[in-house]
Amino acid sequence: MLTMEDELIQVFVEVDDLLKEMGHRSHHHAKLSDSEVITIASMKELWHLKTDKASLRLIKEKFGSFFPSIVWLQPLAKTVQTVGCFDERIESKISQ
């Protein structure tokens, strides 16, 4: 069984690799990469957290050093929507 940290790292690597395969690049002014944003959003589901706020709080408290530029909910949600077209492919890759 993986630790939460191991799960987080595994999901990030898989998401980042998949986005690179797809030729996707994050906006150059973004504080967090799209891979980081999708990872954070994915962890909410993987860890069965009820709200985005709860997932952000947990990640900031336990893994803040991994995401030093973490932002609050609204910008995060907007980025998740922007890259949302990748959701099915990412979920498929992560669940393998």
XYZ file of N, CA, C and O in Angstrom:
384
model
N 0.843 -1.186 0.000
C 0.000 0.000 0.000
C 0.886 1.247 0.000
O 1.833 1.351 0.762
N 0.561 2.173 -0.891
C 1.345 3.393 -1.022
C 0.979 4.407 0.064
O -0.170 4.484 0.489
N 1.970 5.183 0.478
C 1.694 6.291 1.383
C 1.018 7.406 0.582
O 1.042 7.399 -0.660
N 0.453 8.368 1.278
C -0.166 9.510 0.585
C 0.871 10.233 -0.270
O 0.588 10.642 -1.394
N 2.071 10.373 0.257
C 3.133 11.039 -0.491
C 3.472 10.267 -1.763
O 3.614 10.854 -2.840
N 3.580 8.960 -1.642
C 3.879 8.131 -2.819
C 2.764 8.225 -3.866
O 3.031 8.281 -5.063
N 1.504 8.221 -3.404
C 0.370 8.358 -4.325
C 0.438 9.697 -5.048
O 0.246 9.756 -6.267
N 0.706 10.747 -4.310
C 0.788 12.079 -4.889
C 1.874 12.138 -5.961
O 1.647 12.637 -7.069
N 3.023 11.613 -5.645
C 4.145 11.626 -6.598
C 3.800 10.788 -7.833
O 4.039 11.213 -8.969
N 3.234 9.611 -7.620
C 2.878 8.739 -8.742
C 1.874 9.419 -9.674
O 2.037 9.393 -10.899
N 0.856 10.017 -9.096
C -0.157 10.688 -9.922
C 0.472 11.855 -10.675
O 0.243 12.017 -11.879
N 1.296 12.651 -9.996
C 1.923 13.777 -10.685
C 2.757 13.305 -11.876
O 2.659 13.864 -12.976
N 3.574 12.301 -11.671
C 4.445 11.809 -12.752
C 3.612 11.316 -13.928
O 3.901 11.637 -15.092
N 2.549 10.555 -13.637
C 1.708 10.033 -14.713
C 0.985 11.153 -15.462
O 0.916 11.148 -16.689
N 0.455 12.125 -14.720
C -0.233 13.262 -15.347
C 0.752 14.070 -16.179
O 0.475 14.421 -17.335
N 1.909 14.369 -15.607
C 2.909 15.169 -16.307
C 3.375 14.471 -17.589
O 3.464 15.096 -18.650
N 3.639 13.185 -17.496
C 4.060 12.428 -18.686
C 2.974 12.430 -19.758
O 3.261 12.607 -20.946
N 1.727 12.234 -19.343
C 0.622 12.201 -20.302
C 0.448 13.555 -20.984
O 0.288 13.621 -22.213
N 0.504 14.634 -20.223
C 0.370 15.966 -20.833
C 1.507 16.228 -21.815
O 1.292 16.817 -22.877
N 2.708 15.794 -21.465
C 3.847 15.960 -22.379
C 3.636 15.150 -23.660
O 3.910 15.632 -24.754
N 3.145 13.907 -23.510
C 2.851 13.066 -24.683
C 1.856 13.751 -25.611
O 1.924 13.603 -26.827
N 0.914 14.469 -25.005
C -0.138 15.141 -25.771
C 0.341 16.480 -26.339
O -0.406 17.155 -27.027
N 1.570 16.859 -26.025
C 2.100 18.122 -26.523
C 1.567 19.335 -25.781
O 1.659 20.463 -26.265
N 1.034 19.108 -24.595
C 0.453 20.204 -23.815
C 1.537 20.947 -23.048
O 2.457 20.343 -22.517
N 1.392 22.271 -22.988
C 2.286 23.099 -22.180
C 1.454 24.034 -21.320
O 0.461 24.583 -21.777
N 1.885 24.231 -20.095
C 1.209 25.164 -19.199
C 1.478 26.589 -19.658
O 2.488 26.870 -20.316
N 0.585 27.484 -19.289
C 0.773 28.903 -19.605
C 2.029 29.400 -18.902
O 2.281 29.072 -17.742
N 2.823 30.192 -19.591
C 4.113 30.616 -19.047
C 3.995 31.542 -17.832
O 4.957 31.730 -17.110
N 2.831 32.113 -17.580
C 2.649 32.962 -16.397
C 2.016 32.214 -15.224
O 1.840 32.787 -14.152
N 1.679 30.966 -15.418
C 1.004 30.192 -14.375
C 1.934 29.973 -13.182
O 3.114 29.701 -13.350
N 1.367 30.094 -11.992
C 2.148 29.836 -10.785
C 2.292 28.341 -10.541
O 3.284 27.891 -9.988
N 1.279 27.596 -10.913
C 1.332 26.135 -10.846
C 1.216 25.594 -12.264
O 0.465 26.132 -13.074
N 1.923 24.528 -12.542
C 1.789 23.902 -13.856
C 0.433 23.210 -13.936
O -0.185 22.881 -12.916
N -0.025 22.969 -15.146
C -1.280 22.240 -15.318
C -1.167 20.835 -14.721
O -2.137 20.305 -14.178
N 0.013 20.249 -14.778
C 0.219 18.933 -14.169
C -0.006 18.998 -12.661
O -0.603 18.094 -12.076
N 0.454 20.062 -12.037
C 0.251 20.220 -10.597
C -1.231 20.407 -10.273
O -1.755 19.810 -9.330
N -1.906 21.231 -11.063
C -3.326 21.498 -10.828
C -4.149 20.220 -10.989
O -5.001 19.901 -10.151
N -3.898 19.478 -12.037
C -4.644 18.239 -12.271
C -4.334 17.220 -11.178
O -5.229 16.503 -10.718
N -3.101 17.184 -10.743
C -2.734 16.278 -9.653
C -3.506 16.618 -8.385
O -4.078 15.735 -7.739
N -3.553 17.892 -8.044
C -4.283 18.317 -6.846
C -5.755 17.946 -6.965
O -6.348 17.404 -6.028
N -6.344 18.203 -8.113
C -7.753 17.862 -8.326
C -7.968 16.349 -8.265
O -8.963 15.876 -7.709
N -7.047 15.590 -8.802
C -7.157 14.130 -8.798
C -7.037 13.565 -7.392
O -7.707 12.581 -7.048
N -6.202 14.177 -6.569
C -6.004 13.680 -5.220
C -7.280 13.821 -4.393
O -7.553 12.992 -3.534
N -8.064 14.837 -4.669
C -9.347 14.999 -3.975
C -10.186 13.740 -4.166
O -10.763 13.208 -3.213
N -10.247 13.254 -5.389
C -11.038 12.063 -5.686
C -10.374 10.804 -5.120
O -11.036 9.971 -4.511
N -9.089 10.690 -5.306
C -8.365 9.496 -4.856
C -8.426 9.340 -3.337
O -8.559 8.235 -2.822
N -8.343 10.461 -2.629
C -8.361 10.422 -1.165
C -9.779 10.563 -0.601
O -9.961 10.659 0.599
N -10.781 10.608 -1.466
C -12.189 10.677 -1.062
C -12.479 11.885 -0.170
O -13.179 11.775 0.838
N -11.926 13.030 -0.562
C -12.195 14.265 0.174
C -13.459 14.897 -0.378
O -13.730 14.818 -1.572
N -14.223 15.533 0.484
C -15.535 16.026 0.083
C -15.508 17.341 -0.675
O -16.366 17.582 -1.512
N -14.532 18.196 -0.392
C -14.530 19.517 -1.027
C -13.149 19.866 -1.567
O -12.134 19.313 -1.125
N -13.149 20.800 -2.502
C -11.872 21.313 -3.023
C -11.082 21.984 -1.902
O -9.863 21.857 -1.822
N -11.805 22.688 -1.043
C -11.149 23.385 0.064
C -10.431 22.387 0.981
O -9.301 22.635 1.405
N -11.064 21.257 1.256
C -10.443 20.235 2.100
C -9.193 19.661 1.441
O -8.180 19.439 2.113
N -9.241 19.437 0.136
C -8.067 18.891 -0.548
C -6.932 19.902 -0.573
O -5.774 19.542 -0.349
N -7.255 21.169 -0.812
C -6.216 22.195 -0.805
C -5.592 22.336 0.577
O -4.378 22.464 0.708
N -6.429 22.314 1.594
C -5.919 22.440 2.967
C -4.975 21.286 3.291
O -3.874 21.491 3.802
N -5.387 20.066 2.967
C -4.557 18.894 3.233
C -3.235 18.968 2.471
O -2.165 18.730 3.033
N -3.311 19.313 1.224
C -2.089 19.375 0.411
C -1.172 20.484 0.900
O 0.038 20.293 0.997
N -1.739 21.637 1.249
C -0.895 22.730 1.760
C -0.225 22.347 3.072
O 0.939 22.656 3.292
N -0.970 21.650 3.950
C -0.421 21.284 5.260
C 0.628 20.175 5.173
O 1.674 20.247 5.797
N 0.341 19.141 4.395
C 1.224 17.970 4.362
C 2.272 18.007 3.244
O 3.339 17.434 3.384
N 1.919 18.652 2.126
C 2.790 18.593 0.956
C 3.068 19.971 0.364
O 3.338 20.094 -0.830
N 2.994 20.986 1.192
C 3.207 22.354 0.724
C 4.562 22.559 0.061
O 4.688 23.352 -0.863
N 5.561 21.808 0.520
C 6.891 21.963 -0.078
C 6.924 21.465 -1.521
O 7.763 21.882 -2.305
N 5.988 20.575 -1.886
C 5.904 20.094 -3.264
C 5.268 21.145 -4.174
O 5.480 21.138 -5.379
N 4.431 21.998 -3.600
C 3.675 23.002 -4.342
C 3.867 24.376 -3.697
O 2.924 24.949 -3.162
N 5.065 24.929 -3.753
C 5.317 26.196 -3.049
C 4.487 27.370 -3.582
O 4.275 28.350 -2.870
N 3.984 27.271 -4.776
C 3.195 28.366 -5.362
C 1.709 28.055 -5.373
O 0.961 28.626 -6.163
N 1.278 27.167 -4.491
C -0.130 26.771 -4.498
C -1.031 27.991 -4.328
O -0.698 28.918 -3.602
N -2.125 27.982 -5.063
C -3.069 29.098 -5.053
C -4.362 28.663 -4.390
O -4.569 27.487 -4.115
N -5.248 29.610 -4.180
C -6.524 29.271 -3.569
C -7.495 28.760 -4.605
O -7.223 28.712 -5.790
N -8.645 28.418 -4.154
C -9.621 27.637 -4.891
C -10.033 28.186 -6.248
O -10.018 27.474 -7.229
N -10.404 29.437 -6.344
C -10.962 29.946 -7.593
C -9.989 29.828 -8.769
O -10.350 29.287 -9.804
N -8.743 30.310 -8.644
C -7.825 30.134 -9.784
C -7.555 28.669 -10.090
O -7.407 28.283 -11.238
N -7.511 27.841 -9.061
C -7.287 26.419 -9.263
C -8.437 25.801 -10.051
O -8.221 25.086 -11.020
N -9.655 26.115 -9.656
C -10.829 25.578 -10.347
C -10.861 26.026 -11.802
O -11.199 25.249 -12.691
N -10.492 27.262 -12.063
C -10.484 27.773 -13.442
C -9.482 26.995 -14.293
O -9.768 26.635 -15.426
N -8.318 26.721 -13.742
C -7.311 25.972 -14.493
C -7.771 24.545 -14.738
O -7.568 23.999 -15.817
N -8.408 23.929 -13.742
C -8.927 22.574 -13.924
C -9.931 22.549 -15.067
O -9.911 21.653 -15.911
N -10.791 23.564 -15.153
C -11.754 23.637 -16.246
C -11.044 23.802 -17.577
O -11.424 23.207 -18.583
N -10.006 24.604 -17.612
C -9.268 24.868 -18.844
C -8.645 23.597 -19.403
O -8.664 23.368 -20.604
N -8.107 22.771 -18.532
C -7.454 21.551 -18.996
C -8.384 20.346 -18.876
O -7.973 19.215 -19.051
N -9.648 20.593 -18.601
C -10.632 19.537 -18.391
C -10.773 18.569 -19.538
O -11.176 17.424 -19.341
N -10.452 18.984 -20.736
C -10.574 18.089 -21.887
C -9.647 16.891 -21.762
O -9.819 15.895 -22.453
N -8.695 16.959 -20.856
C -7.765 15.852 -20.665
C -8.243 14.869 -19.604
O -7.638 13.828 -19.408
N -9.343 15.190 -18.926
C -9.796 14.403 -17.781
C -9.919 12.914 -18.059
O -9.398 12.098 -17.311
N -10.631 12.532 -19.107
C -10.858 11.116 -19.375
C -9.546 10.377 -19.638
O -9.350 9.279 -19.129
N -8.678 10.972 -20.400
C -7.412 10.316 -20.712
C -6.543 10.201 -19.456
O -5.883 9.200 -19.244
N -6.576 11.218 -18.639
C -5.780 11.206 -17.410
C -6.343 10.177 -16.435
O -5.602 9.378 -15.871
N -7.670 10.190 -16.247
C -8.278 9.221 -15.332
C -7.997 7.801 -15.790
O -7.738 6.912 -14.978
N -8.056 7.563 -17.089
C -7.767 6.243 -17.627
C -6.335 5.836 -17.325
O -6.061 4.722 -16.906
N -5.414 6.746 -17.509
C -3.988 6.471 -17.265
C -3.720 6.212 -15.783
O -3.014 5.280 -15.423
N -4.328 7.012 -14.917
C -4.099 6.885 -13.479
C -4.674 5.581 -12.941
O -4.083 4.937 -12.086
N -5.810 5.174 -13.465
C -6.470 3.978 -12.936
C -5.798 2.670 -13.385
O -6.172 1.608 -12.931
N -4.828 2.738 -14.256
C -4.171 1.523 -14.743
C -3.264 0.915 -13.682
O -2.700 1.474 -12.869
